[in-house]
mmCIF file of C-alpha atoms and ligand atoms in Angstrom:
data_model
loop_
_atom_site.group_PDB
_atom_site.id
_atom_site.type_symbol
_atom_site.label_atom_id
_atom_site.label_comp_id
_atom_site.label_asym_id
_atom_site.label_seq_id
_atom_site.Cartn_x
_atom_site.Cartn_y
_atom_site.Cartn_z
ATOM 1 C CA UNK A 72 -10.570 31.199 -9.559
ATOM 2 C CA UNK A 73 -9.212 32.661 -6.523
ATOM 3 C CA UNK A 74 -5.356 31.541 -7.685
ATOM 4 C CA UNK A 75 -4.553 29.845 -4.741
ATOM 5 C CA UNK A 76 -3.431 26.586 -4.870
ATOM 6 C CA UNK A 77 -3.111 24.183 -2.105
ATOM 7 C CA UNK A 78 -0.665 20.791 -1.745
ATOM 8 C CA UNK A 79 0.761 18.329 0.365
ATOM 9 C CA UNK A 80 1.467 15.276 1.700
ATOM 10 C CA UNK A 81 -1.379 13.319 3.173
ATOM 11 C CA UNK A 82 0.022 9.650 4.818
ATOM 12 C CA UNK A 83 -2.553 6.830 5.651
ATOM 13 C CA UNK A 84 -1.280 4.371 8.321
ATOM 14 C CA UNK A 85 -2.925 2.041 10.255
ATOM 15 C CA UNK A 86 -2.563 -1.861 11.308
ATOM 16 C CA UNK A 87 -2.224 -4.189 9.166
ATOM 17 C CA UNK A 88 -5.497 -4.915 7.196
ATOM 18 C CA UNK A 89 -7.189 -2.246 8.538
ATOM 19 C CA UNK A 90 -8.107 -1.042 4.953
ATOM 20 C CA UNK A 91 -5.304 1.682 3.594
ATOM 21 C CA UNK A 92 -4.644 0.365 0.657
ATOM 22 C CA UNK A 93 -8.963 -0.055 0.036
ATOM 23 C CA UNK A 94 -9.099 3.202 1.082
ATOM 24 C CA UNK A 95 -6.744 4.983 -1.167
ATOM 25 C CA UNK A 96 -7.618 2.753 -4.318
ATOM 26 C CA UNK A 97 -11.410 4.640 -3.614
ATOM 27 C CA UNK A 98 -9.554 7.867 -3.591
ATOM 28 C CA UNK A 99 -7.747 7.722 -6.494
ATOM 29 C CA UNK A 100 -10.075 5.815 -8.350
ATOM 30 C CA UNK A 101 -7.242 3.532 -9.639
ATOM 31 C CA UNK A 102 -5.897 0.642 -8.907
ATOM 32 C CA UNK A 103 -2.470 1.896 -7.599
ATOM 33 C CA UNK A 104 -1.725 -0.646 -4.888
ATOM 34 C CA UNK A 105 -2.624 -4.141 -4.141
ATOM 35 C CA UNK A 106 -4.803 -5.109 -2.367
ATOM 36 C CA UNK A 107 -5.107 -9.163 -0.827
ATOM 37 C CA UNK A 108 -6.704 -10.413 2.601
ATOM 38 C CA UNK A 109 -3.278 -11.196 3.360
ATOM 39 C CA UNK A 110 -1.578 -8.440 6.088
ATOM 40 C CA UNK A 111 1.560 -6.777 5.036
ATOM 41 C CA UNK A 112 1.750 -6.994 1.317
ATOM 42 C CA UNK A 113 2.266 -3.502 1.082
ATOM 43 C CA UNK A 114 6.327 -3.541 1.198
ATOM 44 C CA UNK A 115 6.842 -0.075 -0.030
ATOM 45 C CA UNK A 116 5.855 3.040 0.250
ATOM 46 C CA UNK A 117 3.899 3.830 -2.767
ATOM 47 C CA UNK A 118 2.582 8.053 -3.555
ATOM 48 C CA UNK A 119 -0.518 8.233 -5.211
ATOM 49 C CA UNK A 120 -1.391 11.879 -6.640
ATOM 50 C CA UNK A 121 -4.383 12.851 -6.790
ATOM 51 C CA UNK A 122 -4.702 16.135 -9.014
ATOM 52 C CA UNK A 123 -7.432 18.898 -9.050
ATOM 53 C CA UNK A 124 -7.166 22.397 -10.956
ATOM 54 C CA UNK A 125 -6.343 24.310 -7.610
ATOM 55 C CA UNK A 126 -4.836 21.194 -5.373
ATOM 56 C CA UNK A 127 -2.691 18.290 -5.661
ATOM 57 C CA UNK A 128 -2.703 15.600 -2.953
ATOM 58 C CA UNK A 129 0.048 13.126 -2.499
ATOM 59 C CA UNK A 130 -0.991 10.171 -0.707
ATOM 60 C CA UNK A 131 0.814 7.493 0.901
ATOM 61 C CA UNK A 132 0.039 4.423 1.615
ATOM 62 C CA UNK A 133 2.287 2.576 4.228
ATOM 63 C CA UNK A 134 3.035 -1.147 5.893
ATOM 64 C CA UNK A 135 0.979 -1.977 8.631
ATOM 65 C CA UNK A 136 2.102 -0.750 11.765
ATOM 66 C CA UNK A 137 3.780 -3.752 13.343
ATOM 67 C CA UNK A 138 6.585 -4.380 15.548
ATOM 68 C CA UNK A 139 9.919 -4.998 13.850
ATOM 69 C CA UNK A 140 11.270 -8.402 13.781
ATOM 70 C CA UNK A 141 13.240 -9.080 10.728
ATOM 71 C CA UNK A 142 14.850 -6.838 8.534
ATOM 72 C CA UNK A 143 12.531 -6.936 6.124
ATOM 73 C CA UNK A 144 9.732 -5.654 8.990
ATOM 74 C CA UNK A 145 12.793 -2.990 10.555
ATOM 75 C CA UNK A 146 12.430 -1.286 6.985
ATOM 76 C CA UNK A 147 8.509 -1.513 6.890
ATOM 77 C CA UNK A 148 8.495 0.527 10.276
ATOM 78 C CA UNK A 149 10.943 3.002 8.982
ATOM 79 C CA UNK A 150 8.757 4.046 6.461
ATOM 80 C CA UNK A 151 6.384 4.387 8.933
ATOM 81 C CA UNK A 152 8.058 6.687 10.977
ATOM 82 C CA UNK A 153 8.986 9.113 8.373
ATOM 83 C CA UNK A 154 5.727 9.093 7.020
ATOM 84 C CA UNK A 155 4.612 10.148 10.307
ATOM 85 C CA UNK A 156 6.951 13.010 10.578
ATOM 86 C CA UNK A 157 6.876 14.460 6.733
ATOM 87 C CA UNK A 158 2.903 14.089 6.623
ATOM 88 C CA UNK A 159 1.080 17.634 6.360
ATOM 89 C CA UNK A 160 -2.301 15.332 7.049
ATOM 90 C CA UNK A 161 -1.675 12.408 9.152
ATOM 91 C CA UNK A 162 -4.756 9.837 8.448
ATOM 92 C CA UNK A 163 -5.052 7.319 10.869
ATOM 93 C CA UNK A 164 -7.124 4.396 10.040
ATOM 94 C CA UNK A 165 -8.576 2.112 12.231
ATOM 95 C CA UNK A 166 -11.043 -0.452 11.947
ATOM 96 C CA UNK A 167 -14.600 -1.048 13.542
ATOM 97 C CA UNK A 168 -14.208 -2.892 17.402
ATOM 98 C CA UNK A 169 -10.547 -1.443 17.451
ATOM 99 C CA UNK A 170 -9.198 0.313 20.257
ATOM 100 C CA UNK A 171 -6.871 2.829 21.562
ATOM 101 C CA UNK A 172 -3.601 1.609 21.775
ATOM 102 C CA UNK A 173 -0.932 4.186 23.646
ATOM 103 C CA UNK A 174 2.222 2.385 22.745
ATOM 104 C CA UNK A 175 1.209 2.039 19.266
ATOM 105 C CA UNK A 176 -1.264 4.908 17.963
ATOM 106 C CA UNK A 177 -0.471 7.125 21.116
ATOM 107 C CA UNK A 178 3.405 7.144 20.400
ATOM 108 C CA UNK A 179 3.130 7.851 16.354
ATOM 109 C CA UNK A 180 0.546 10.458 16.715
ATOM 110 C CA UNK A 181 2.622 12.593 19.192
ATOM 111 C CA UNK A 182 5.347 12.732 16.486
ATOM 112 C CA UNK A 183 2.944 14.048 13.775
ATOM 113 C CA UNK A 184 4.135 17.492 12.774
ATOM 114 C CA UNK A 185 0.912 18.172 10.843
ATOM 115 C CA UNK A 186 -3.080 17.627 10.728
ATOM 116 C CA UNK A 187 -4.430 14.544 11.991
ATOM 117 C CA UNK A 188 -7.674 12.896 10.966
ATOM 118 C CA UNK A 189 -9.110 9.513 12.450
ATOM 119 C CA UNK A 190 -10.266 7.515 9.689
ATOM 120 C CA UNK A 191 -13.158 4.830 11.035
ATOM 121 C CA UNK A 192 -13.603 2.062 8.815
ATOM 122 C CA UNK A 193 -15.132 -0.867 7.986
ATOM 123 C CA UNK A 194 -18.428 0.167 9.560
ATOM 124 C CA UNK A 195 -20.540 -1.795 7.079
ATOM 125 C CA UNK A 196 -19.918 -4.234 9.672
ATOM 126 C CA UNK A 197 -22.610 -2.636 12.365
ATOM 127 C CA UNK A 198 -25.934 -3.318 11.587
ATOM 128 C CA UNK A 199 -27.425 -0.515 13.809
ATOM 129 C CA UNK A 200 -25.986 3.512 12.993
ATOM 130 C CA UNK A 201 -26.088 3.792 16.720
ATOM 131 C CA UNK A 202 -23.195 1.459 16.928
ATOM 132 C CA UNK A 203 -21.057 3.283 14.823
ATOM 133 C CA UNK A 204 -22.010 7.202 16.973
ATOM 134 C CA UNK A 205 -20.853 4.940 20.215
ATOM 135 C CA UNK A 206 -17.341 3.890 18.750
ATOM 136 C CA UNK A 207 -16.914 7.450 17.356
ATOM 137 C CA UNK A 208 -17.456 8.917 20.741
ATOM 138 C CA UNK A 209 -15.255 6.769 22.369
ATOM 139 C CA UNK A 210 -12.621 7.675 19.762
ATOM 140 C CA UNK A 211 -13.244 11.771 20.110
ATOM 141 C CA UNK A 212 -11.487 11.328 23.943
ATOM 142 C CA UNK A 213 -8.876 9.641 22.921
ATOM 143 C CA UNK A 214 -7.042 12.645 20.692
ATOM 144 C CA UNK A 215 -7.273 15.781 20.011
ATOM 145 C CA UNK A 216 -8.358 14.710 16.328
ATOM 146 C CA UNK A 217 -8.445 17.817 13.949
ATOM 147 C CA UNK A 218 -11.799 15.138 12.063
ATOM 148 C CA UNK A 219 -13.190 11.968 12.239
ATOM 149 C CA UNK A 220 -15.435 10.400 9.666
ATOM 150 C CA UNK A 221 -16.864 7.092 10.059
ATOM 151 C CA UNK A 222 -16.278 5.334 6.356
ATOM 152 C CA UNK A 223 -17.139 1.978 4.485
ATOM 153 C CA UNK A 224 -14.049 2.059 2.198
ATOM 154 C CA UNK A 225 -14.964 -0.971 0.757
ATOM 155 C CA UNK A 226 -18.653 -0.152 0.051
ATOM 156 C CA UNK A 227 -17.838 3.392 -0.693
ATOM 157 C CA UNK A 228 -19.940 4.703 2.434
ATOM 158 C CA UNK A 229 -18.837 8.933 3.451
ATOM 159 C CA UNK A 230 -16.067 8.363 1.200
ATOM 160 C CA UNK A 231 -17.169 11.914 -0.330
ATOM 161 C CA UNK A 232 -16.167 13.015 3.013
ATOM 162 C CA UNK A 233 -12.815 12.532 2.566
ATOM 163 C CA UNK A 234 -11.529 14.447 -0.053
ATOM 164 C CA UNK A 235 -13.320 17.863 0.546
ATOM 165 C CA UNK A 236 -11.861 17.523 4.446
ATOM 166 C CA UNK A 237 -8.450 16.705 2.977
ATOM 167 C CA UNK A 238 -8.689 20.061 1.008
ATOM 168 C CA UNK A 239 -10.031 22.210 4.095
ATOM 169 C CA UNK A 240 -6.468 21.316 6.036
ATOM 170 C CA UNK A 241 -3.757 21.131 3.367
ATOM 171 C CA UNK A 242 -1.726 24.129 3.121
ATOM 172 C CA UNK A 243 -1.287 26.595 0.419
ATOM 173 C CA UNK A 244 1.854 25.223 -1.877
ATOM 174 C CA UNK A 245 2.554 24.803 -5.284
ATOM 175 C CA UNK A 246 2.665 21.871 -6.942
ATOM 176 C CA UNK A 247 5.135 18.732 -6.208
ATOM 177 C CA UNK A 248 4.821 16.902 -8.927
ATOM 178 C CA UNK A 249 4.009 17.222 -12.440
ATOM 179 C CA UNK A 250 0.120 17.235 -12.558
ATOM 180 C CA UNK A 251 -0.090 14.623 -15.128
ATOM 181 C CA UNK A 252 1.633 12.154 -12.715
ATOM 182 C CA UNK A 253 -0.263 9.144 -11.119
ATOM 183 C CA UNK A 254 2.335 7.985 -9.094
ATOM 184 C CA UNK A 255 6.193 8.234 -7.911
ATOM 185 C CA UNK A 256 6.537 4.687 -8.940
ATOM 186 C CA UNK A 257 7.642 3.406 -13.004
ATOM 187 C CA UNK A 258 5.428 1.330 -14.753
ATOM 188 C CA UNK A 259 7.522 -2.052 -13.771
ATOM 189 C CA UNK A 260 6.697 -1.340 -10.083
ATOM 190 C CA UNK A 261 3.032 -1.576 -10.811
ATOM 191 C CA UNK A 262 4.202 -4.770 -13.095
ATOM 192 C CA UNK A 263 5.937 -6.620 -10.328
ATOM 193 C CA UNK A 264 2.912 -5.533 -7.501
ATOM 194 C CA UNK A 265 1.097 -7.259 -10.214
ATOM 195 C CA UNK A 266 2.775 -10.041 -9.973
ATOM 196 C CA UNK A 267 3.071 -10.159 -6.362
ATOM 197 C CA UNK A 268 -0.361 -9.993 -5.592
ATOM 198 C CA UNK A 269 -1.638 -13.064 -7.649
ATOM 199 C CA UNK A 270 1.411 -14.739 -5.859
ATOM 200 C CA UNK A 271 -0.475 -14.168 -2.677
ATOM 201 C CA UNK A 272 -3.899 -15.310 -3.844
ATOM 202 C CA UNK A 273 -2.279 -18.539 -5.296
ATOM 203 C CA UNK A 274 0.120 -19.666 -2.593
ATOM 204 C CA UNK A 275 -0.396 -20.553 0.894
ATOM 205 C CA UNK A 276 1.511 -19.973 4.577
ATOM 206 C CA UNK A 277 4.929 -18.461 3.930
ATOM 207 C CA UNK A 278 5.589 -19.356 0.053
ATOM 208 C CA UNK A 279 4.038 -15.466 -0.729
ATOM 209 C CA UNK A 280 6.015 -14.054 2.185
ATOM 210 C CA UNK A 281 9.161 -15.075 1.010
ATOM 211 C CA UNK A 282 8.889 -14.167 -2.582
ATOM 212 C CA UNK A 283 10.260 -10.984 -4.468
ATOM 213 C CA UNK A 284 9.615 -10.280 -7.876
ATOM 214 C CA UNK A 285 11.904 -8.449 -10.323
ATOM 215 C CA UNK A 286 11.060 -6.924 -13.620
ATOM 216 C CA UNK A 287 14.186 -7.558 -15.627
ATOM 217 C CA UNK A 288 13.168 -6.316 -19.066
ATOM 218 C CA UNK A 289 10.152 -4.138 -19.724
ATOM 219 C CA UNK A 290 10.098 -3.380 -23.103
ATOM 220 C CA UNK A 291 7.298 -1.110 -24.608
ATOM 221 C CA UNK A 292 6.510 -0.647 -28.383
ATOM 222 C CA UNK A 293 2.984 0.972 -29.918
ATOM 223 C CA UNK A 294 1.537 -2.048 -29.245
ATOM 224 C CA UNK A 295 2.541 -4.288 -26.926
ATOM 225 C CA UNK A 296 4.666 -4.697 -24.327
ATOM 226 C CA UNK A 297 7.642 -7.577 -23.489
ATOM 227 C CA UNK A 298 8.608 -8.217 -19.805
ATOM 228 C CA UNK A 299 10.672 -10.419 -18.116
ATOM 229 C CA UNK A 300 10.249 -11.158 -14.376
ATOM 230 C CA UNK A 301 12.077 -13.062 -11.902
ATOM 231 C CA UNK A 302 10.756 -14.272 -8.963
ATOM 232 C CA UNK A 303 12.534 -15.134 -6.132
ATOM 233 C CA UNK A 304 12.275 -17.613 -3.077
ATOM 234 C CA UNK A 305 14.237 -18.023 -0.319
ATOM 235 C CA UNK A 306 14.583 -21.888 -1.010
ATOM 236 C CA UNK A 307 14.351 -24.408 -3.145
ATOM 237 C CA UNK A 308 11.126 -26.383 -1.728
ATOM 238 C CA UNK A 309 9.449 -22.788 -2.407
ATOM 239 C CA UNK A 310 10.547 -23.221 -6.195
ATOM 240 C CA UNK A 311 9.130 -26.329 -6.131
ATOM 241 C CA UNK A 312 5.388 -25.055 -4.871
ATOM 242 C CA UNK A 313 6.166 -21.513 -6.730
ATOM 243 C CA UNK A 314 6.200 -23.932 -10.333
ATOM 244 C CA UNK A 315 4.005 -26.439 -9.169
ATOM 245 C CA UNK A 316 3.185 -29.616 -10.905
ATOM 246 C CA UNK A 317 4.615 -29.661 -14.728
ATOM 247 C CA UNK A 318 4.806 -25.782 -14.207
ATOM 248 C CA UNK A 319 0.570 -25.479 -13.439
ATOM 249 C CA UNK A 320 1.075 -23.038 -10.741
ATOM 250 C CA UNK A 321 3.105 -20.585 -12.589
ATOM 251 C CA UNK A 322 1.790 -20.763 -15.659
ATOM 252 C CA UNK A 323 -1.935 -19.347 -13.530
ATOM 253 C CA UNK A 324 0.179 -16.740 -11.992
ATOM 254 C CA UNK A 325 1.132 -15.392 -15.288
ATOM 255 C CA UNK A 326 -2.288 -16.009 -17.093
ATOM 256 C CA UNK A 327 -3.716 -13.726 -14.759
ATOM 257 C CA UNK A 328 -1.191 -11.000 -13.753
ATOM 258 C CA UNK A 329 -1.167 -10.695 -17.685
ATOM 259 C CA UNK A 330 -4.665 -10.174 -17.659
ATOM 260 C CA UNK A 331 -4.373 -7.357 -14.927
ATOM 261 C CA UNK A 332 -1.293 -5.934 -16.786
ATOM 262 C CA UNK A 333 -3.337 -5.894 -20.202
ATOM 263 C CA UNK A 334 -6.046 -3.543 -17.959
ATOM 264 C CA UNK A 335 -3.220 -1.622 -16.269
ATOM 265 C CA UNK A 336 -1.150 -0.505 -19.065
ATOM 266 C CA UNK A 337 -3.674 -0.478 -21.883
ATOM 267 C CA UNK A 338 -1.870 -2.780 -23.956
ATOM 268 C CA UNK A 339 -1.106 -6.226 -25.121
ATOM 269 C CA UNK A 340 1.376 -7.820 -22.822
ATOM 270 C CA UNK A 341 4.054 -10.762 -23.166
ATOM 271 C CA UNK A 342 5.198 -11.805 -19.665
ATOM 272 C CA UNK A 343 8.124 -14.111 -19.198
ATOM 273 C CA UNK A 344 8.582 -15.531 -15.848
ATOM 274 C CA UNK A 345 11.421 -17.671 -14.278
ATOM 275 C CA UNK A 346 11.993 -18.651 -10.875
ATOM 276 C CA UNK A 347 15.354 -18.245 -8.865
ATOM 277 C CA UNK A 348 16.419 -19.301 -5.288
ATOM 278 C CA UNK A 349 18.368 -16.000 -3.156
ATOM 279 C CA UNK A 350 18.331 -17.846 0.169
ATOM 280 C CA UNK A 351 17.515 -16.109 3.082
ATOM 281 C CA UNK A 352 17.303 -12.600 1.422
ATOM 282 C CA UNK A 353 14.765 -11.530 4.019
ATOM 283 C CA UNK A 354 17.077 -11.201 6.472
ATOM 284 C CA UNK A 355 20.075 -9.666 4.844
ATOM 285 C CA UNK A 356 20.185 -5.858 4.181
ATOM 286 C CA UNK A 357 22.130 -6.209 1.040
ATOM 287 C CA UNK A 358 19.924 -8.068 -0.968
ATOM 288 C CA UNK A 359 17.118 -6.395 0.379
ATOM 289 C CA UNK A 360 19.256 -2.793 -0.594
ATOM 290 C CA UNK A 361 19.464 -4.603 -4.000
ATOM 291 C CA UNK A 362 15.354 -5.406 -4.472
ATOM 292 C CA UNK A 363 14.957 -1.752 -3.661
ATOM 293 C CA UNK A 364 14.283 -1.369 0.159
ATOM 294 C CA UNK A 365 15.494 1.494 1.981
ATOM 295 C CA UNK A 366 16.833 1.666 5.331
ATOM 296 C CA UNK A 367 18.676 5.227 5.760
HETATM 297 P P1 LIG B 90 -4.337 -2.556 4.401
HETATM 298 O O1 LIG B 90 -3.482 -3.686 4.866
HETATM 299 O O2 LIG B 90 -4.632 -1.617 5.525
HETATM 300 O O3 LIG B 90 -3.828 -1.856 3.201
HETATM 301 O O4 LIG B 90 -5.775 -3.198 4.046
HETATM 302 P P2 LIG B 90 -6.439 -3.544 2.624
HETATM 303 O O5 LIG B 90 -6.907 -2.313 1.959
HETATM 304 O O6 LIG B 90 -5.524 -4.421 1.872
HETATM 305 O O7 LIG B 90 -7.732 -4.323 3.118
HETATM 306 C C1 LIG B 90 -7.634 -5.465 3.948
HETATM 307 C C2 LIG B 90 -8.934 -6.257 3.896
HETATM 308 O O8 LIG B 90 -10.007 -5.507 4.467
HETATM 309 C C3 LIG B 90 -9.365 -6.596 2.465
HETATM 310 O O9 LIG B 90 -9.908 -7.898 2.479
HETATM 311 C C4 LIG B 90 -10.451 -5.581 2.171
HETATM 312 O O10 LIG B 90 -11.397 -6.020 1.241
HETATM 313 C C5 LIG B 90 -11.091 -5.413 3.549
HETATM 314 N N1 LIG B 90 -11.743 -4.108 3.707
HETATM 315 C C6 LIG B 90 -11.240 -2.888 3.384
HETATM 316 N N2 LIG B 90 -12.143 -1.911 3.647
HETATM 317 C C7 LIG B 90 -13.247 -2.526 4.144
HETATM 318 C C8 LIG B 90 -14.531 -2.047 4.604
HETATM 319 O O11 LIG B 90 -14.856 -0.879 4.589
HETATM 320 N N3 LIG B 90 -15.383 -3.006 5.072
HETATM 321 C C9 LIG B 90 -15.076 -4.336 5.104
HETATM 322 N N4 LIG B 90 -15.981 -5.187 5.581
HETATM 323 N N5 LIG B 90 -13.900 -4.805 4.671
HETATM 324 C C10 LIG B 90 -12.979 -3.915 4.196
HETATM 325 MG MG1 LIG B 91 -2.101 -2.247 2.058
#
């Protein structure tokens, strides 16, 4: 042991879809954030920390880069931005067949303060290796990158790439967090991403859009664990599909985020849900303030 120890903040962004969230699930070797086919489920800005004897790495995975249009999508970029600026590593993630885009990757990597590596992914999707060393080369000319690595997130392909050239650029620091800590978020986050994300594999077109879910009551004993969720829609024809016929929909919702809650926290689970109409709350900054998203 040399007694040096190294942290910092290493911020994954990237369209929508592109992979982030597969990406840092591999790296942490957890499932921390949710992953659908749908784009921007990823709402917040969730820290993952990955811990080693002599490092700590605090990830970040963010929204899609997107161009605001609601309010919801105005806070989305904001934590964009700042994860742009306060990132020690910037990781950059595109996807196989993307290209440069100056307004969009051009403009957020000129405000990166720190290191910044291009993250290739998806490239299970060539079927000749030659493929991927053409993209690659395209992509050296675009930026000064400080690395590129090709990956297969979702296959696991150079994914042991990642982490030792994450270590050989962050800085020498002391810990930020405890090193027994997983995440920045409590356990009813995870609970109502739970949620949320069988809500998008069950519902169609806008229904998973407009939903938020609330964990009103987490209680935990030795044993088991009581919740109480509410989830909300923005009106009452989304209740309607949200509860489905004689409560069908909801009650497969629950069966499974239960399941995934049961795996999650170790534990038995009781889940109570209910459903609640906040009209419009999308668009307006206080209820969004009140659900938990930032704007600053
Ligand atoms: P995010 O929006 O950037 O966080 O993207 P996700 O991690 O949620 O992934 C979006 C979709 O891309 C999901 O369907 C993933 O299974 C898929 N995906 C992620 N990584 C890969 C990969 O390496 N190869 C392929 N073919 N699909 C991937
Ligand atoms: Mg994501």
């Amino acid at each position: 042991m040399t007694g040096v120890h190294k942290a910092g903040f290493v911020n994954i962004i990237g369209k929508p879809n592109v992979g982030k969230s597969t990406l840092m699930n591999r790296l942490m070797g957890e499932k921390i954030s949710i992953i659908t086919s749908k784009a921007q489920t990823t709402r917040h800005r969730i820290l993952g920390i990955l811990n080693g004897e002599d490092y700590q790495i605090v990830l970040s995975d963010t929204p899609g880069i997107i161009r605001p249009a609601y309010e919801l999508q105005k806070s989305m970029m904001q934590h964009v931005r700042i994860s742009v600026e306060d990132a020690d590593i910037l990781l950059l993630m595109i996807e196989a067949g993307e290209h440069f885009d100056e307004e969009m990757h051009g403009q957020l990597l000129k405000k990166a303060q720190g290191k910044r590596i291009l993250i290739i992914n998806k490239i299970d999707r060539f079927e000749n290796p030659d493929e991927v060393e053409k993209l690659t080369a395209v992509w050296e000319k675009t930026f000064s990158w400080d690395e590129i690595i090709p990956v297969s997130a979702l296959q696991g392909t150079n994914i042991d790439q990642v982490l030792p050239s994450l270590l050989k650029h962050l800085p020498e620091h002391p810990a930020y967090y405890p090193k027994d800590q997983l995440s920045d978020k409590p356990e009813r986050f995870f609970a109502s991403e739970i949620i949320r994300e069988k809500i998008f594999q069950t519902y169609r077109k806008e229904v998973p859009y407009s939903t938020e879910v609330v964990i009103t009551e987490f209680k935990e004993s030795d044993d088991i664990i009581r919740m109480r969720a509410e989830i909300y829609v923005e009106r009452n024809s989304q209740k309607g599909i949200l509860i489905g016929k004689a409560g069908s929909a909801l009650k497969k919702v629950g069966i499974e985020a239960r399941k995934d809650m049961e795996n999650f926290f170790g534990k038995q689970v009781h889940l109570e849900t209910f459903v609640k109409v906040e009209k419009d709350w999308r668009s307006k900054r206080q209820k969004l303030t009140r659900f938990g998203y930032n704007f600053k």
